[in-house]
């Protein structure tokens, strides 16, 4: 698959979103800049498999040769690992900032390398918090940052900036000043000595610049020395004080970048805007970096750094809204709708109470179109498979329905289907058994296992407690048969029996939302494709689908104990009876369901039709599928004509409502059976005539008979 599949509009050289955001095309041509001077933070939103990380990597690869673009994985443990040996003088944030600056110090594009003297000053101050606290230990910590304060010389040219010699002078002066001294409590000795060493070799312009930057530190009163000392003290305290210091260090880094563009050298040599791409920005490290930028820009502290991060949650992240429901949704951009929207804050800069979401532009990750999906699937088919052949059409339809256009799922399913033949009268889920072969000769694995690892196990909810990591996939697997929170809690109580730490349905839903999985009013697992993966796994957990049947029996028995006419508040069913019958239907109680439907039809055809749809919205267990033959009357069924017709209609509706095979050929069967009921002698039979017309049209156009949030994601032909 081309890495830019689905992103063509965003990456276009002339009119692409990113070319105008960076004010420079991938080929190096200038472009009219989008937004500014107050830039929004752009968040790529979408759940697992939507291509957020892939897009960031493509942007990096396309633009990095011409624009200083740094890609940072906020989920990598490397930053915390590097901070661990000196936790008083380092954190994952400072290590991430150091990494960003270090990479830009080696930038070889237009304008040459960058320097970070402002950031260096702050990092040098917190270096005094090293565990040993000796002059040698402090000097060693400062030396880690030796490449930051000066630009590397261009061939044949001197750097000519006023920071020249600052590092060499600082370390030399630090050693000279502190050698042989007994350091008192920080910051009286080490901090003062560091300040003396830092400023001794600075030119007046450098001193004035540090005065401006660190004099603005809270409580510094305009004094650089106070600001630097307070920054080091706050960093050592930890908690919110450390966050304040970290935020200020990030500001210093962006100030260094800004200075590289606004000085005399910058005006002549630099073009476009620098960029910082934050993958997995929903992690605590990512949220802290994003918060620091958003707070500064909310307060009118602007810079030209393009910040693009990823966000799993649809609203961009709870931290953007202060933990409250979104009062005003952030601005958003859907590539399919055309060009990016105009953007500005709804409240003036300087309002501390304004939500951080006002500084964000959400870029909704696009699903693949039908054309893109078909081309990608066909491209991977074996040459011997004729285009338009029955197996090819069946594979295309299965990939489309199971993926819902989710790019990563399309990639994996299309690859696994390359040499796979669908069984006769196959359910789409049969494709999930297709073997997937990773490059490099690794053993083949069923594509369902590959997808569950990549979409669930490799993307656990950020705030899921560690104690639940080992059971997360198993719990979701059992919850695949749940419809609402009550239903889910029944399953969770059973499958967590004996565990000290317990997840409720409400908590699971919150974790699913945080991970970016959509919700649905009729299905607890609200993403159609994920639900099919989990249903497939549930049936295979134990021989002959025993785990599948046990879960449905558990729910059937739960709703049997409820009052027959009672309807759960906000539940997925009109009545407890319908909910019970749904689980009874898929766990071997077909004949009981037919008897119930036959007895309750006369006198209430409209209510009955709605109940029939609710009962039949269920997956079918694996193995031989007799529904089509039974719907067509090819399976002998005892009883009067009404009961036999209801039996056939139930199976026809069940085929349509499962949504894992084509429904077009069932349309005529639905119409025929409903028309037959219209001609029978029972109260209200004639009221089924409009239902026959409506259901036939929906089935013929591959649309669900009972619409819910997750089924419209499956477009026509899917």
Coordinates of N, CA and C in Angstrom, one line a residue, residues 10 15 44 81 96 178-179 183 190 199 220 242 259 264 267 292 319 332 367 381 386 409 426 464 550 577 599 621 692:
X10 N -4.3 15.8 1.7 CA -3.6 16.5 2.8 C -2.2 16.8 2.4
X15 N -1.9 22.4 -3.1 CA -3.0 22.9 -2.2 C -3.1 22.1 -0.9
X44 N -4.6 15.1 15.2 CA -5.2 14.1 14.3 C -6.0 13.2 15.2
X81 N 13.3 6.4 30.8 CA 14.5 5.6 31.1 C 15.8 6.5 31.2
X96 N 12.7 14.7 26.6 CA 12.1 14.9 25.3 C 12.5 16.2 24.7
X178 N 33.7 26.0 41.7 CA 33.2 25.1 42.8 C 34.3 24.1 43.3
X179 N 35.4 23.9 42.5 CA 36.3 22.9 43.0 C 36.9 23.2 44.4
X183 N 29.6 22.4 49.2 CA 28.3 23.0 48.8 C 27.3 23.0 49.9
X190 N 25.5 26.0 45.1 CA 25.5 25.4 43.8 C 24.8 26.3 42.8
X199 N 26.9 33.4 33.5 CA 26.9 34.8 32.9 C 28.2 35.4 32.7
X220 N 9.6 35.7 39.5 CA 10.9 36.2 39.3 C 11.0 37.7 39.4
X242 N 6.9 21.2 39.4 CA 7.8 20.7 38.3 C 7.2 21.0 37.0
X259 N 13.9 32.8 17.6 CA 15.0 33.7 17.4 C 15.8 33.3 16.1
X264 N 18.7 38.6 12.0 CA 19.2 39.0 10.6 C 19.5 37.8 9.8
X267 N 16.1 35.9 8.8 CA 15.3 36.5 7.8 C 15.9 36.2 6.4
X292 N 1.5 22.7 27.6 CA 2.4 23.8 27.8 C 2.3 24.8 26.6
X319 N -8.3 16.5 28.8 CA -7.5 17.6 29.4 C -7.7 19.0 28.7
X332 N -13.0 21.8 13.8 CA -12.6 20.5 13.2 C -12.5 20.7 11.7
X367 N -11.7 7.9 6.7 CA -11.9 6.5 6.3 C -11.5 6.4 4.8
X381 N -4.6 -9.1 -4.7 CA -5.1 -10.4 -5.1 C -4.1 -11.1 -6.0
X386 N -9.4 -13.9 -11.5 CA -9.9 -12.9 -12.4 C -10.7 -11.8 -11.7
X409 N -7.1 -1.9 9.2 CA -7.8 -3.2 9.0 C -7.9 -3.6 7.6
X426 N -20.3 -18.2 2.6 CA -19.5 -17.8 3.7 C -20.1 -16.6 4.4
X464 N -5.8 2.8 31.7 CA -6.2 1.5 32.3 C -5.2 1.0 33.3
X550 N -22.3 -20.0 26.7 CA -22.4 -19.7 28.1 C -22.7 -18.3 28.4
X577 N -38.4 -8.7 27.7 CA -38.7 -9.9 26.9 C -37.9 -10.0 25.6
X599 N -47.3 -15.9 18.7 CA -48.4 -15.6 19.7 C -48.6 -14.2 19.8
X621 N -23.7 -18.0 15.2 CA -22.6 -18.9 15.6 C -21.9 -19.5 14.4
X692 N -43.6 -4.3 4.4 CA -43.0 -5.1 3.3 C -42.3 -4.2 2.3

